[in-house]
Coordinates of C-alpha atoms and ligand atoms in Angstrom, one line a residue:
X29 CA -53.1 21.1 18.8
X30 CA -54.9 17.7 18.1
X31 CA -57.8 18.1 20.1
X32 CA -58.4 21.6 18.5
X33 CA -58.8 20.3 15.1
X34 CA -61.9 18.3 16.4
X35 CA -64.2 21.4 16.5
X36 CA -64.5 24.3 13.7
X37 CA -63.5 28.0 15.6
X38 CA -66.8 28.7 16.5
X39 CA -67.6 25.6 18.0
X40 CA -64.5 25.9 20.1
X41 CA -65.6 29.3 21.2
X42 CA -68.9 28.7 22.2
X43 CA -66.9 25.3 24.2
X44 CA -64.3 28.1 26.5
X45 CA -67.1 30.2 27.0
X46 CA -69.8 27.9 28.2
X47 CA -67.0 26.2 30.1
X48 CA -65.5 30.2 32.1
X49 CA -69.3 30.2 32.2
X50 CA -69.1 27.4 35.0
X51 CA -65.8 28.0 36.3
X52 CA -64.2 25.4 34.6
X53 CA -60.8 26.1 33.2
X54 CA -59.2 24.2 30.2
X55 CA -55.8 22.8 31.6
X56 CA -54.1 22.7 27.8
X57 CA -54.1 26.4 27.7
X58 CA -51.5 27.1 30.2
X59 CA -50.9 29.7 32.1
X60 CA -49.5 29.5 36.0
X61 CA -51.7 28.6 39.0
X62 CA -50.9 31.3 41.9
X63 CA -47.3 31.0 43.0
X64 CA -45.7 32.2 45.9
X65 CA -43.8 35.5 45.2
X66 CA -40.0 35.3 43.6
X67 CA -37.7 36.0 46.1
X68 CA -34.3 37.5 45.6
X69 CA -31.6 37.2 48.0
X70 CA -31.1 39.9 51.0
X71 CA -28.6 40.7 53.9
X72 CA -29.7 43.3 56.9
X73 CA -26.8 44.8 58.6
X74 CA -26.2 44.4 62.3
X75 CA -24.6 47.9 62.4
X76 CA -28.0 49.5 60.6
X77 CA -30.4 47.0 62.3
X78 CA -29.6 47.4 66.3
X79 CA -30.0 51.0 66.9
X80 CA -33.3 51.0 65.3
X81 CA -34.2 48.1 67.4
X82 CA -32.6 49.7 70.7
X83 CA -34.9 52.9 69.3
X84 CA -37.9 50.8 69.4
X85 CA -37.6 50.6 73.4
X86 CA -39.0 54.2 73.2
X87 CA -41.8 53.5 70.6
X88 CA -43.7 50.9 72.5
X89 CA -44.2 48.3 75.4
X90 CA -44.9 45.1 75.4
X91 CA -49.0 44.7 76.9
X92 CA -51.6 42.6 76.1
X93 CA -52.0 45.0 73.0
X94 CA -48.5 44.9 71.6
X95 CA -47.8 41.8 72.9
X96 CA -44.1 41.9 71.5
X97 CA -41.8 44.3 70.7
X98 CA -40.6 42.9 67.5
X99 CA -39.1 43.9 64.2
X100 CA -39.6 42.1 61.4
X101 CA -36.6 41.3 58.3
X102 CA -39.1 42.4 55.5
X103 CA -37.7 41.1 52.6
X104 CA -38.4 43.6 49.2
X105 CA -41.3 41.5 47.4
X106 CA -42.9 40.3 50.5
X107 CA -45.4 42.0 52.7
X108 CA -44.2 41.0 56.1
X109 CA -42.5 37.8 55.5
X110 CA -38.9 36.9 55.5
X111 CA -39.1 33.7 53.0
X112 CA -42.4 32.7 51.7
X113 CA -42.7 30.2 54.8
X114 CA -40.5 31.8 57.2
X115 CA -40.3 34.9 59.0
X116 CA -37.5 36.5 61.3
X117 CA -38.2 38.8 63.7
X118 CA -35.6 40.8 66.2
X119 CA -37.5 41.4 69.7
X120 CA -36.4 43.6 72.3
X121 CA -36.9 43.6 76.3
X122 CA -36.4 46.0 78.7
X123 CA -35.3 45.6 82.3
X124 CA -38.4 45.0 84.4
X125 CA -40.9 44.1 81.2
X126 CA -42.9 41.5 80.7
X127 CA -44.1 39.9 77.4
X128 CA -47.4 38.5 78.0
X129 CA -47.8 34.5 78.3
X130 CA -49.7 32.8 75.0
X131 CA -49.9 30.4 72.5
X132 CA -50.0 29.9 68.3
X133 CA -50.0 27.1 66.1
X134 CA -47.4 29.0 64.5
X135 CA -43.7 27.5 65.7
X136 CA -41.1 29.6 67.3
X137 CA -37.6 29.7 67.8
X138 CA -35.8 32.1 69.7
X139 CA -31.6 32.8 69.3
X140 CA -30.3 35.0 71.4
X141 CA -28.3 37.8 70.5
X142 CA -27.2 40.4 73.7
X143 CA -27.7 40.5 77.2
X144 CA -28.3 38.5 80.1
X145 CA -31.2 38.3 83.4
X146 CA -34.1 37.6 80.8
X147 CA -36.1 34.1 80.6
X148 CA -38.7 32.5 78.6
X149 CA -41.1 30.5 80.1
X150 CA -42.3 27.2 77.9
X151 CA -45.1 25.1 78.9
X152 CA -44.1 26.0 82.7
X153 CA -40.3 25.5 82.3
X154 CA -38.4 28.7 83.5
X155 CA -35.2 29.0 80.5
X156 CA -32.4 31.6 81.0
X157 CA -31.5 33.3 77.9
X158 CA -27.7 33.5 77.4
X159 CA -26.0 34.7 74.1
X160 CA -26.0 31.9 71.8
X161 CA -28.6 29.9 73.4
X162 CA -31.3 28.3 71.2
X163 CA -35.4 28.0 72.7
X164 CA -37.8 26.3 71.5
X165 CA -41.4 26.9 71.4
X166 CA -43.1 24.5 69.7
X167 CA -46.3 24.9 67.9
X168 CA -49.4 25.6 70.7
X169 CA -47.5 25.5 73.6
X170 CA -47.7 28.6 76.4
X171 CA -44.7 30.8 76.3
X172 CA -43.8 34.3 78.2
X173 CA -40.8 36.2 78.2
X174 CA -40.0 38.2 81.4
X175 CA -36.6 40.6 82.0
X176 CA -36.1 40.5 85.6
X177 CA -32.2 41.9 84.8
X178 CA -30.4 45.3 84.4
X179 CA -30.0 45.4 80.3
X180 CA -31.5 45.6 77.3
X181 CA -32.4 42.0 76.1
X182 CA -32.2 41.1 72.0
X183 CA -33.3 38.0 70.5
X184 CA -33.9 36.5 67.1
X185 CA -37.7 34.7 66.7
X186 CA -37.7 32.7 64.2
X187 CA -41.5 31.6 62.6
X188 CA -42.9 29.5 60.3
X189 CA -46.1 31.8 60.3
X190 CA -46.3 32.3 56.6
X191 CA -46.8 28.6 55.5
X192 CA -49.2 28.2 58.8
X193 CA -50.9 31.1 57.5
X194 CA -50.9 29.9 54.0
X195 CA -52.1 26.3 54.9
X196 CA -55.3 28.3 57.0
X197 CA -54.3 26.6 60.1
X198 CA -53.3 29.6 62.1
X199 CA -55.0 29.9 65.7
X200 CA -53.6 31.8 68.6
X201 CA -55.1 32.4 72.4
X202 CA -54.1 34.6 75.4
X203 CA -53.2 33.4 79.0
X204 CA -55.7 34.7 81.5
X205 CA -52.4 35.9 83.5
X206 CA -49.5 38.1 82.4
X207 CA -47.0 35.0 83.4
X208 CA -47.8 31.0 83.1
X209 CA -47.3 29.4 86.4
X210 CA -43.6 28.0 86.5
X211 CA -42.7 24.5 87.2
X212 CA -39.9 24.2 86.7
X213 CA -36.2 25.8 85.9
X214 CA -34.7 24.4 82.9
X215 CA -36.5 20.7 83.3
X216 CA -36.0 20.2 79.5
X217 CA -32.1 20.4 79.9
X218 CA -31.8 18.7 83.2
X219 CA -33.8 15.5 81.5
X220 CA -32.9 15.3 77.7
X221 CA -29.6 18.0 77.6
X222 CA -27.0 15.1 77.8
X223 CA -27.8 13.5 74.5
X224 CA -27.0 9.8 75.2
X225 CA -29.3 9.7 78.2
X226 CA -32.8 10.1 78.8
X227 CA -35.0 9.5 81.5
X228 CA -37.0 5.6 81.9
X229 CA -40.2 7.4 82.6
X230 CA -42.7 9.8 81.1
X231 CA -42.1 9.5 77.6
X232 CA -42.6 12.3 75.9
X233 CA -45.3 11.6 72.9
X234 CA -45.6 15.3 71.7
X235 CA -44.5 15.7 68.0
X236 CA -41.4 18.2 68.9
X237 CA -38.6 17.4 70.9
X238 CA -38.8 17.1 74.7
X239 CA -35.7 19.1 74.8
X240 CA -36.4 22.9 74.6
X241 CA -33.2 25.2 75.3
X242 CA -29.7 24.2 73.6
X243 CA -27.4 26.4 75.6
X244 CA -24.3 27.9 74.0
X245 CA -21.6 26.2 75.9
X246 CA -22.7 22.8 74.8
X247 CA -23.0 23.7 71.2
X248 CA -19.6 25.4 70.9
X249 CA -18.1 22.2 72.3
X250 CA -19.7 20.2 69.8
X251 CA -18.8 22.3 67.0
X252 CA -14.5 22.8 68.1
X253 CA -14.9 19.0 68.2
X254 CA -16.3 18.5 65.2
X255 CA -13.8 20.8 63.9
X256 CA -10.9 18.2 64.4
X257 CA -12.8 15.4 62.7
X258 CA -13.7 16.5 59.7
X259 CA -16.2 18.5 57.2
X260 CA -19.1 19.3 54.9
X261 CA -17.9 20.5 51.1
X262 CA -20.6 23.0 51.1
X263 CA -20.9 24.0 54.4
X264 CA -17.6 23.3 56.2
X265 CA -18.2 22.2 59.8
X266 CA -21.8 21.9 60.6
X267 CA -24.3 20.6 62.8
X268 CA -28.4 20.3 63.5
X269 CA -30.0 20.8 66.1
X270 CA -31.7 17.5 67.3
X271 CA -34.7 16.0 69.0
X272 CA -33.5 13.7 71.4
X273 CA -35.8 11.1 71.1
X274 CA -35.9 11.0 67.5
X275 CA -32.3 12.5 66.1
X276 CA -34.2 14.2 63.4
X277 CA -34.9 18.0 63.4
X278 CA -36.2 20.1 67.0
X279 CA -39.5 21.0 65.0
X280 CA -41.9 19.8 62.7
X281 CA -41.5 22.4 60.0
X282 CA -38.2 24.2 61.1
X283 CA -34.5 22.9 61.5
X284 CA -32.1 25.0 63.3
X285 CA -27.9 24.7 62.4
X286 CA -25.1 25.8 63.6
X287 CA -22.1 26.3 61.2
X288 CA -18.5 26.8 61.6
X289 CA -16.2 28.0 58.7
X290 CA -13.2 27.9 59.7
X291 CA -9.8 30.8 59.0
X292 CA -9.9 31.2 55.2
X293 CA -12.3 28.7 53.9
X294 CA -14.1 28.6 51.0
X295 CA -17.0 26.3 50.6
X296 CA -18.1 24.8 47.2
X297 CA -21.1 25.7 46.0
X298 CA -24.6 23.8 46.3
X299 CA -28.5 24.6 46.1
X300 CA -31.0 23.3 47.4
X301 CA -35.5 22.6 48.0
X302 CA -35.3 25.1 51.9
X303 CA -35.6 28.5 52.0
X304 CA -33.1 29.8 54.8
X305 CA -32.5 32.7 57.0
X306 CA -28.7 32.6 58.2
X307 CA -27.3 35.0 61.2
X308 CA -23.6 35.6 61.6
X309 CA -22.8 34.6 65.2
X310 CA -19.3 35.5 64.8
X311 CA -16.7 36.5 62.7
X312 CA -16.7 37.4 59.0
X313 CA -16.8 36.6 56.0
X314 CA -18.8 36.6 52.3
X315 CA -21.6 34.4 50.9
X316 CA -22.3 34.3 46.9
X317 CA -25.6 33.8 46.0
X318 CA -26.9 32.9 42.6
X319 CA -23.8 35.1 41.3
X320 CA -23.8 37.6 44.2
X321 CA -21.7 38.5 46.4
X322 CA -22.8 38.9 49.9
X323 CA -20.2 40.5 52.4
X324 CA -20.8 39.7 56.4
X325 CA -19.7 40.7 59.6
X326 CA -20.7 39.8 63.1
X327 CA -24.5 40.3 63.6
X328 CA -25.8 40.6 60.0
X329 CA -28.5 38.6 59.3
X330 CA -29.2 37.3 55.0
X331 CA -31.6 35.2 53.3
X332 CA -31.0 32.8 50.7
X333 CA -33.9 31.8 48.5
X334 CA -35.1 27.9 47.7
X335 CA -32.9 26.4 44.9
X336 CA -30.4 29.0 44.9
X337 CA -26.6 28.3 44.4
X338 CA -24.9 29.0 47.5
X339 CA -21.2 29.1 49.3
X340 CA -19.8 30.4 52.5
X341 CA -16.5 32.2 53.1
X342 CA -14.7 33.4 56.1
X343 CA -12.0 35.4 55.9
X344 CA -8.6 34.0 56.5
X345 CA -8.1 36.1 60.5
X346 CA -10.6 34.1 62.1
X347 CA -13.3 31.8 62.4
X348 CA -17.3 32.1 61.7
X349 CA -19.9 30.9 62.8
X350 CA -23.3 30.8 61.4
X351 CA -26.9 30.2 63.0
X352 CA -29.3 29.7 60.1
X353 CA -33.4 28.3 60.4
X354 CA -34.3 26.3 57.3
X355 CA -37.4 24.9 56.3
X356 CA -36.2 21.5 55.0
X357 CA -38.6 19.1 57.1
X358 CA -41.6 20.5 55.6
X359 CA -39.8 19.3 52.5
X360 CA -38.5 16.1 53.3
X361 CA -41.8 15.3 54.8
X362 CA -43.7 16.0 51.4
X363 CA -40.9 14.2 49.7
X364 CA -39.6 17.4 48.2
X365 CA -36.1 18.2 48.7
X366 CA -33.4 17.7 46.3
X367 CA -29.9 19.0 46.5
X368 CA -27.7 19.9 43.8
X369 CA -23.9 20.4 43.6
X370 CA -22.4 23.3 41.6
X371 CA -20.0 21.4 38.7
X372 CA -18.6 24.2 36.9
X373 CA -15.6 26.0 38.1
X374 CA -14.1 23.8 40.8
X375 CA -17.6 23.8 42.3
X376 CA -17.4 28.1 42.5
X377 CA -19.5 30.3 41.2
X378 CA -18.4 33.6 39.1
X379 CA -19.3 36.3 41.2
X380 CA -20.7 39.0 38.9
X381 CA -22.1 41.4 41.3
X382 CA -21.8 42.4 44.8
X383 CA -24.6 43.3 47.2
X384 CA -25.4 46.9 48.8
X385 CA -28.4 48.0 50.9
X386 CA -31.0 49.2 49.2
X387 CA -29.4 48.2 45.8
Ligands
1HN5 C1 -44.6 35.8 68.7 O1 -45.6 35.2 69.4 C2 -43.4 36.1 69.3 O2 -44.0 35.0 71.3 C3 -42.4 36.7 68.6 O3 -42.2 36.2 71.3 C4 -42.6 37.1 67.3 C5 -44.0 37.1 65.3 C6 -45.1 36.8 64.6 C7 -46.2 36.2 65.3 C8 -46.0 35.9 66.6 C9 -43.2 35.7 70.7 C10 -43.8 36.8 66.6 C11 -44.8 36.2 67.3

């Protein structure tokens, strides 16, 4: 190395020692700066996942203690997280309970899986959870979660608390009360909901969309329309959530999608700068990730890493449909995202192993 060549070895010695001396370290020497852990792809099953999470009714209860009743998708390599900036969590409620009102800088999304009679409270407007619905909680604003029905209520939060974490920007506080007062009952759908049309007064200048709850019925419309128009290469029929005012993504550092794949398609293969957590809404069908094949049926819940190749298939009886959170607006905001199609074979990757728990 030229600069080397400058000094006799000794000289050169005495220079890297004086200079670990002052906690100085020469940049031409290489070596990595900390990175965030490698992940490798992952898939919990539904069928393994809800009866531990049913079980967990009789472990604890939501109080200002617990707080929430959650289970976390711990992907192997990662202490608690689900992707180094994401986490997943599946929370259950009981008839009659009560998750106590408060507030993070971490933002939250919650999908719902089962049941019906539960609501959320955000920033004092009362949202029914119905299968398939999508809630918002936005970074520092209140929420609660009450079950005033007769069953068991499962949802999927989905975090961003790793990269808040990691950026030291994490701050949380309690509600004096159990519940936030309510103000209203599903205000954010009955002003922003109809997409073209939004109220004259009382802009909304809070950086997340005004629009909190994306109900189910809505989104499947959207998507069986969709369906007759046309579709993605890599992801088939597929759709973002949006913030009404902007049309860009419903958070800051999350977007939420909604896929269809419709009776025996296979998409082509892509990667991309997001890590993603995908859950199977409906139907079946296989993913292969880097290579790997990743079988899925109704309920399962997989991972797939930042920048690895990825395609979707359902199988040929019916269709699917996939909820994923990704992380791309952290990415686009930091100019950061890059996409790449998959050339070789047709655009399909050989599949050279298949995926089983705990392999
Ligand atoms: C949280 O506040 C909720 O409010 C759910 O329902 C899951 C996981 C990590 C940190 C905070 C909730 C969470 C969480």
């Amino acid at each position: 190395m030229a600069v080397q060549d400058k000094l006799g070895a000794e000289d050169l010695k005495q220079y890297y020692n004086a200079a670990d001396g002052i906690r100085l370290s020469p940049g031409w020497l290489g070596g990595e700066e900390e990175a965030s852990p490698e992940l490798a792809p992952y898939l919990w099953r539904w069928s393994e996942v809800e009866p531990l999470v049913l079980k967990s009714g009789e472990v604890v209860t939501p109080d200002r203690d617990v707080e929430r009743r959650t289970m976390r998708l711990a992907t192997p390599g990662l202490k608690r997280g689900t992707t180094h900036t994401l986490i997943a969590a599946l929370q259950l409620l009981l008839p009659g309970e009560c998750a106590p009102a408060h507030r993070h800088t971490p933002t939250a999304i919650r999908w719902i899986l089962k049941g019906h009679g539960a609501y959320t409270t955000v920033q004092g407007d009362k949202c029914y959870m119905e299968p398939g619905d999508l809630i918002l909680t936005p970074s520092w604003t209140w929420h609660d979660h009450t079950n005033e029905g007769t069953e068991p209520m499962i949802w999927l939060d989905g975090l961003d608390v790793p990269l808040v974490r990691y950026l030291k920007a994490n701050f949380y506080e309690p509600f004096p009360e159990d519940q936030q007062p309510v103000t209203g009952v599903g205000d954010s759908v009955r002003k922003y909901a109809s997409g073209s049309l939004k109220p004259t007064w009382g802009e909304a200048d809070a950086p997340y969309s005004p629009l909190w709850h994306y109900k189910w019925d809505r989104t499947y419309d959207a998507l069986t329309n969709l369906a007759e128009l046309g579709s993605d290469p890599f992801d088939d029929v597929s759709m973002e959530y949006t913030d009404p005012s902007t049309g860009g993504p419903v958070l800051r550092t999350m977007t939420c999608r909604i896929q269809l794949i419709r009776p025996g398609i296979q998409t082509k293969a892509h990667r991309h700068t997001s890590s993603k957590i995908y859950q199977v809404f409906r139907g079946s069908g296989y993913t292969v990730i880097d290579g790997q094949r990743f079988d899925w049926t109704e309920g399962d819940f997989f991972i797939v890493p930042s920048w690895a190749w990825h395609e979707h298939a359902s199988t040929s009886d019916g269709e699917a449909i996939l909820f994923s959170i990704q992380d791309i607006p952290i990415m686009k905001s930091m100019a950061l995202y890059r996409e790449e199609p998959y050339t070789e074979h047709a655009g399909h990757q050989p599949v050279t192993s298949q995926f089983n728990t705990g392999s």
